[in-house]
Every structure is written in C-alpha cells, then in structure tokens.
PDB file of C-alpha atoms in Angstrom:
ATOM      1  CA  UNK A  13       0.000   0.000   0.000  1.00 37.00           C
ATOM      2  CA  UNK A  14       1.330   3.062  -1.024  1.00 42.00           C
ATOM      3  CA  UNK A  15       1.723   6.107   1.708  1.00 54.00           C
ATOM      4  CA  UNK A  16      -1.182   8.857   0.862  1.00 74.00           C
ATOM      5  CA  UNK A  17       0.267  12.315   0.865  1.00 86.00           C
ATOM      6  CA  UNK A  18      -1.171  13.588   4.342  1.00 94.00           C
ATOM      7  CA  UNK A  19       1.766  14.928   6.086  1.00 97.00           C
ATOM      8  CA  UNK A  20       2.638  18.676   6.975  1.00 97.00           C
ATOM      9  CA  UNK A  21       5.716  19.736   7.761  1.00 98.00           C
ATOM     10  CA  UNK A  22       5.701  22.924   9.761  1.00 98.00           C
ATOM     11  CA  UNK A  23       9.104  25.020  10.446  1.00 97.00           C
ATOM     12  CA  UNK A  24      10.489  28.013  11.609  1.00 95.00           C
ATOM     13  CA  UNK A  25      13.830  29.725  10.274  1.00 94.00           C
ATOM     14  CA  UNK A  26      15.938  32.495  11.780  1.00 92.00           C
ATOM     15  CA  UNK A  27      16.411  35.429   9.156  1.00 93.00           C
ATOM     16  CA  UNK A  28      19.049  34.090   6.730  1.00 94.00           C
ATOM     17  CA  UNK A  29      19.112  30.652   7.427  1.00 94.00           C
ATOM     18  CA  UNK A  30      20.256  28.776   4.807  1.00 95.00           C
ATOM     19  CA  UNK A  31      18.071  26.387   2.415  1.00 97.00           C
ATOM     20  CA  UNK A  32      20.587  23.640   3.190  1.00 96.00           C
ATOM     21  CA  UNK A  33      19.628  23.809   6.675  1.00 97.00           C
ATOM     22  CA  UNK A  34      16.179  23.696   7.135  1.00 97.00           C
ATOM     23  CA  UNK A  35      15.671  21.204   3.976  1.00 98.00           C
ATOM     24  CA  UNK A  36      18.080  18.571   5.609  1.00 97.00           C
ATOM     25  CA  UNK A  37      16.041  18.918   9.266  1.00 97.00           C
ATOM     26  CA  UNK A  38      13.465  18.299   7.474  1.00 98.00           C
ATOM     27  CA  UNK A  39      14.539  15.167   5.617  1.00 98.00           C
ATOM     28  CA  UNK A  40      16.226  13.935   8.297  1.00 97.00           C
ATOM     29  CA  UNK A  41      13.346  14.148  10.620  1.00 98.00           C
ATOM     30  CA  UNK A  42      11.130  12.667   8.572  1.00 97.00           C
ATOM     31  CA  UNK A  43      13.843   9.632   8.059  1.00 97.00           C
ATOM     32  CA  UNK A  44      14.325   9.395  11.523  1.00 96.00           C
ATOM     33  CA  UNK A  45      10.622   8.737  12.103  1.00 96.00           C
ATOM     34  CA  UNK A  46       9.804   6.319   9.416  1.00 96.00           C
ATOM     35  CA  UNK A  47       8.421   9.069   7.193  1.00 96.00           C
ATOM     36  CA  UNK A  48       8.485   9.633   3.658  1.00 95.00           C
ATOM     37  CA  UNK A  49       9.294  12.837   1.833  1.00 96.00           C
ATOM     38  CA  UNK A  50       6.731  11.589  -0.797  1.00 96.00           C
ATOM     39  CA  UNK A  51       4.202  11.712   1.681  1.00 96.00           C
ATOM     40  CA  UNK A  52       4.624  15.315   2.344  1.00 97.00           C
ATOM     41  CA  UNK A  53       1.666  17.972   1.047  1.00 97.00           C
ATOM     42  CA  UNK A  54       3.089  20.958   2.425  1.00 97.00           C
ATOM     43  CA  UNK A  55       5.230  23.082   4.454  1.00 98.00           C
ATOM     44  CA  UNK A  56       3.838  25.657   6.658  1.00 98.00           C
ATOM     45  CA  UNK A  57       4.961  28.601   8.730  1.00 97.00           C
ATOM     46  CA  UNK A  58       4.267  31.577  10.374  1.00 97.00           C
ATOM     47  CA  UNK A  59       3.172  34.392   7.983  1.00 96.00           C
ATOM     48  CA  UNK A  60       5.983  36.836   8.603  1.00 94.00           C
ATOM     49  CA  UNK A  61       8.868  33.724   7.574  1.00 93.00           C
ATOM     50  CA  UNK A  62       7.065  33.597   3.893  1.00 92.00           C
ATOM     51  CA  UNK A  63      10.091  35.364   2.344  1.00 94.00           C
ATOM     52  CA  UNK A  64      12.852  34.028   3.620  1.00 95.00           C
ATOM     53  CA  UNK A  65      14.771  31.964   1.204  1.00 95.00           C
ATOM     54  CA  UNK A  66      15.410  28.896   3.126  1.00 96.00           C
ATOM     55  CA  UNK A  67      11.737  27.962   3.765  1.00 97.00           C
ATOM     56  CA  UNK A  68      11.157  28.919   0.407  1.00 97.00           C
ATOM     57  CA  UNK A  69      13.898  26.806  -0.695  1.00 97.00           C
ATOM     58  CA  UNK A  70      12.877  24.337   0.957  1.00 98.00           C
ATOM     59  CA  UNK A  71       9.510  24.178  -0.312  1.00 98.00           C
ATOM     60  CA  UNK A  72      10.902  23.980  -3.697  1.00 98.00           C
ATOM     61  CA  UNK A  73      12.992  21.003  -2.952  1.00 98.00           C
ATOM     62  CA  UNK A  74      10.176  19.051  -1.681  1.00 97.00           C
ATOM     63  CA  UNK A  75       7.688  20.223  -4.357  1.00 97.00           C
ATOM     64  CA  UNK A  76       5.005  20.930  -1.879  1.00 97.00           C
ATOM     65  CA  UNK A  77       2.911  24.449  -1.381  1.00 97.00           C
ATOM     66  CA  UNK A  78       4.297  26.705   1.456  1.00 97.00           C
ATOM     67  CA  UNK A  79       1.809  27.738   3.698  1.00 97.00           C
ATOM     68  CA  UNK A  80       1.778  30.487   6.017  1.00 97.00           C
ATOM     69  CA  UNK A  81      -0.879  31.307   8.869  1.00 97.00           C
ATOM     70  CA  UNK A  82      -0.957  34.554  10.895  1.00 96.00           C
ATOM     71  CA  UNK A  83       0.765  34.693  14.073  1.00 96.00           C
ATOM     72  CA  UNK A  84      -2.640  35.152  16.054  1.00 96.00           C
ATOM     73  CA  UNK A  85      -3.710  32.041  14.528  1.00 96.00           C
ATOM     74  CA  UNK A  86      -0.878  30.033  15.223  1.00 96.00           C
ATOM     75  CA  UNK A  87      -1.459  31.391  19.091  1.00 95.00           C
ATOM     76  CA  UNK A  88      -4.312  29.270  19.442  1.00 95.00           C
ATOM     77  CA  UNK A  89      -3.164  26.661  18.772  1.00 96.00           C
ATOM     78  CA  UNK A  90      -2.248  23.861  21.346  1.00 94.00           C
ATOM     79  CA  UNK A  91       1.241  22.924  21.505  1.00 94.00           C
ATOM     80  CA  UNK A  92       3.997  20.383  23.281  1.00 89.00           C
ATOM     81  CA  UNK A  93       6.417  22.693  23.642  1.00 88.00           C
ATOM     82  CA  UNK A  94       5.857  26.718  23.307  1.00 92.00           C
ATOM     83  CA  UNK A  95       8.670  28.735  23.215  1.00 89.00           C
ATOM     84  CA  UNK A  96       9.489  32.268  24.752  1.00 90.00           C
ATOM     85  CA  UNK A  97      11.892  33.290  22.302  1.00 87.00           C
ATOM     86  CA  UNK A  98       9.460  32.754  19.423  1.00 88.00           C
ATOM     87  CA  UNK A  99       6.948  34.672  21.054  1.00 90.00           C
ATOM     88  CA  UNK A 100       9.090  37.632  21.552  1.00 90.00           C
ATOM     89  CA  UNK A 101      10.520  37.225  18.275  1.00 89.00           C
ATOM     90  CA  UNK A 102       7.176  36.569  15.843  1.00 90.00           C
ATOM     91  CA  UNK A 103       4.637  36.995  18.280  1.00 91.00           C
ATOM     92  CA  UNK A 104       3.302  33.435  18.989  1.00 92.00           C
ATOM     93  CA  UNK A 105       4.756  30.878  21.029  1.00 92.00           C
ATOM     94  CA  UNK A 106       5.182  28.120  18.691  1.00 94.00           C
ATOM     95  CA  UNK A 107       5.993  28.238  14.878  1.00 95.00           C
ATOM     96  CA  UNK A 108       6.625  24.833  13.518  1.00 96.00           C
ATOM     97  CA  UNK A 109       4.307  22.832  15.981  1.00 97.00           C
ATOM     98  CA  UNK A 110       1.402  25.212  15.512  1.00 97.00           C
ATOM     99  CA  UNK A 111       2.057  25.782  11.715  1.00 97.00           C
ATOM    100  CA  UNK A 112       2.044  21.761  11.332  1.00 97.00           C
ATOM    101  CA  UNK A 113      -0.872  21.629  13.081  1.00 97.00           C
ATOM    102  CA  UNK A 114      -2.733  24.606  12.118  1.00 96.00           C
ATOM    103  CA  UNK A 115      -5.501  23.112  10.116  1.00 93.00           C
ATOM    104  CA  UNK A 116      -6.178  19.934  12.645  1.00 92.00           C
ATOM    105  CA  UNK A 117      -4.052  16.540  12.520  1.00 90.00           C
ATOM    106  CA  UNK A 118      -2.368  14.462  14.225  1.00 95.00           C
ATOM    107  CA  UNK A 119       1.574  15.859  15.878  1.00 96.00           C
ATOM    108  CA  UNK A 120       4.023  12.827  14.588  1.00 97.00           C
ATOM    109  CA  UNK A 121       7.214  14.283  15.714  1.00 97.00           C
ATOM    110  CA  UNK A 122       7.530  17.062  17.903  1.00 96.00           C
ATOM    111  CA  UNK A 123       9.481  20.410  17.703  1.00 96.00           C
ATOM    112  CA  UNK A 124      13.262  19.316  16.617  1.00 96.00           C
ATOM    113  CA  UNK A 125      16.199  21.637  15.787  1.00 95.00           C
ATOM    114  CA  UNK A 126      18.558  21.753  13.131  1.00 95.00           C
ATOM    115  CA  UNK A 127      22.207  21.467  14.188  1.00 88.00           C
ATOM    116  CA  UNK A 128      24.926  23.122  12.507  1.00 87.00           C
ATOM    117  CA  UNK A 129      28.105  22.680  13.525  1.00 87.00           C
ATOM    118  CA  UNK A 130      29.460  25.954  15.666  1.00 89.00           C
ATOM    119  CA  UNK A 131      26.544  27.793  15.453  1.00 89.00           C
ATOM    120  CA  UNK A 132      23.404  28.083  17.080  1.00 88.00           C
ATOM    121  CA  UNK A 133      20.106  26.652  15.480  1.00 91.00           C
ATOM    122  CA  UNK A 134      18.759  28.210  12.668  1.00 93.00           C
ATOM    123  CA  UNK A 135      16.035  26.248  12.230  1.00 96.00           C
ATOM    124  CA  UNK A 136      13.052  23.735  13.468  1.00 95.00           C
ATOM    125  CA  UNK A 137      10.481  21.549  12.132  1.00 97.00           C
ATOM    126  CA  UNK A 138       7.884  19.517  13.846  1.00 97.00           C
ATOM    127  CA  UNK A 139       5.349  16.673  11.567  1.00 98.00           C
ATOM    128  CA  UNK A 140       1.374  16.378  11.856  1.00 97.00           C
ATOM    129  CA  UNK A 141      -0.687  14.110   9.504  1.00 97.00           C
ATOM    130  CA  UNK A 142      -3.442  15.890   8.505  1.00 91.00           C
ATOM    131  CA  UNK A 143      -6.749  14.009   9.037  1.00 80.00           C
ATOM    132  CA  UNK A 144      -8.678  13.024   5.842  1.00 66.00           C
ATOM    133  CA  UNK A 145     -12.097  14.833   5.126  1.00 55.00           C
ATOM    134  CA  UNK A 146     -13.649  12.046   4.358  1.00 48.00           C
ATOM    135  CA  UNK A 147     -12.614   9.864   8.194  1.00 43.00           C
ATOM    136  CA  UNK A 148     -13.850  13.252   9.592  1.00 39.00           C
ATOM    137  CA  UNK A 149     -17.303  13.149   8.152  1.00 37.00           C
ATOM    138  CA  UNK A 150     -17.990   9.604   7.967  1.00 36.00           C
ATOM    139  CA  UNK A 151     -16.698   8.662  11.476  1.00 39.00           C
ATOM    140  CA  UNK A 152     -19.276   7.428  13.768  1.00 41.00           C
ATOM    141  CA  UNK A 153     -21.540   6.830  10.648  1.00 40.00           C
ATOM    142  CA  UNK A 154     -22.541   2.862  10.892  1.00 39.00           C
ATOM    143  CA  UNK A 155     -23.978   1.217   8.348  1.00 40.00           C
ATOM    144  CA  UNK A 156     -27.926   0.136   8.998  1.00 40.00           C
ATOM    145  CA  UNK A 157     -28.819  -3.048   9.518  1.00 42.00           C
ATOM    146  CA  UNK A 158     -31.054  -4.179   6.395  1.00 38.00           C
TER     147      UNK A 158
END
C-alpha cells in the first residue's frame, strides 16, 4: 500500500538561514521517524517567515505548497512545547508545531532543531498528519442493519 500524501511539515527559520539547513532537518526528521518525503503535502509557517529563502527553498525542494498562517492564529493553537523566544521574536509561542498543526491533525514528531556545527540553530520543524475529510465526516456513521 502506497503512503497517501497527508503529512505537513511545519518550520520556523531564523532570518538568513540557509536552504541547506532547514531542507536537511526536514529530511532527516522525517527519516528518523519512518516518514516519507513523498508523503509530504506541504510546508507551513508563520506568515511573517514567507520570504525568507530557506523555507522557500525548501519548499521547492520538496515540491510541496508553502503555507503560512498569521501569528494570532498560530497562538491558538495547542502545543507540546511553546517557546518564549518565538513569542518575543514573531509573536506566537510556537511556529513549527502550531504551523504543522494549524488546520487539525495528528503531531508525529515534535518540535526538533537543526544542528549546525558551531553555530546556534537556525532552524526547526515539527510533523502532523493531517486528518482526511472524508474519516472526519464519515466517522461514527454505521452502516444500517437491512
């Protein structure tokens, strides 16, 4: 059976960071947890991150739609693991958790950080399968006895 295309990959970038950075989190979280790239439908983030080249780039290496949601939005969203820093910095206290899960799903793999060697982070990424319209509005539906 082959994997539908149900997962959404939210991240958040520092200004500048570069393509190479966020797209490898990304593949290499999805690797670690079983994922597959193929099954990816889009990348989402926090509006004010639309521009910056390595989400962008990133989007274009996975060949998936880049999504971006409002910071208030992303604020109401329940998360694992807010963040202060983000808050301050974008105004909501979680970027790729909320962003992942900003149109309902499932979290897969929490917040994780990129690592680049003698720097700090530029980067993070969290997974959520998005549930299908179709289990959504024929759950609890049982067929009638005849």
């Amino acid at each position: 059976m082959t994997e539908t295309k149900s997962l959404v990959v939210g991240v958040g970038a520092s200004r500048g960071v570069p393509v190479d950075e966020v797209y490898q989190l990304v593949v290499r979280t999805l690797r670690e947890a079983g994922l597959s790239v193929d099954g990816v439908v889009a990348l989402a983030t926090v509006d004010t991150k639309a521009a910056e080249p390595g989400v962008i780039g990133t989007a274009e290496r996975l060949g998936v739609p880049l999504v971006t949601y409002g910071a208030e939005r992303l604020a109401r969203v329940p998360v694992e693991n807010p963040s202060q820093a983000a808050l301050r910095a974008v105004g909501t206290a979680s970027v790729a958790e909320a962003a992942a899960l900003a149109d309902g799903g499932e979290l897969l793999v929490a917040k994780r950080r990129s690592a680049p060697v003698g720097r700090p982070p530029g980067a993070t990424c969290a997974i959520a399968r998005r549930v299908s319209r179709t289990s959504r509005t024929t759950a609890g539906i049982r067929p009638q006895a005849t």
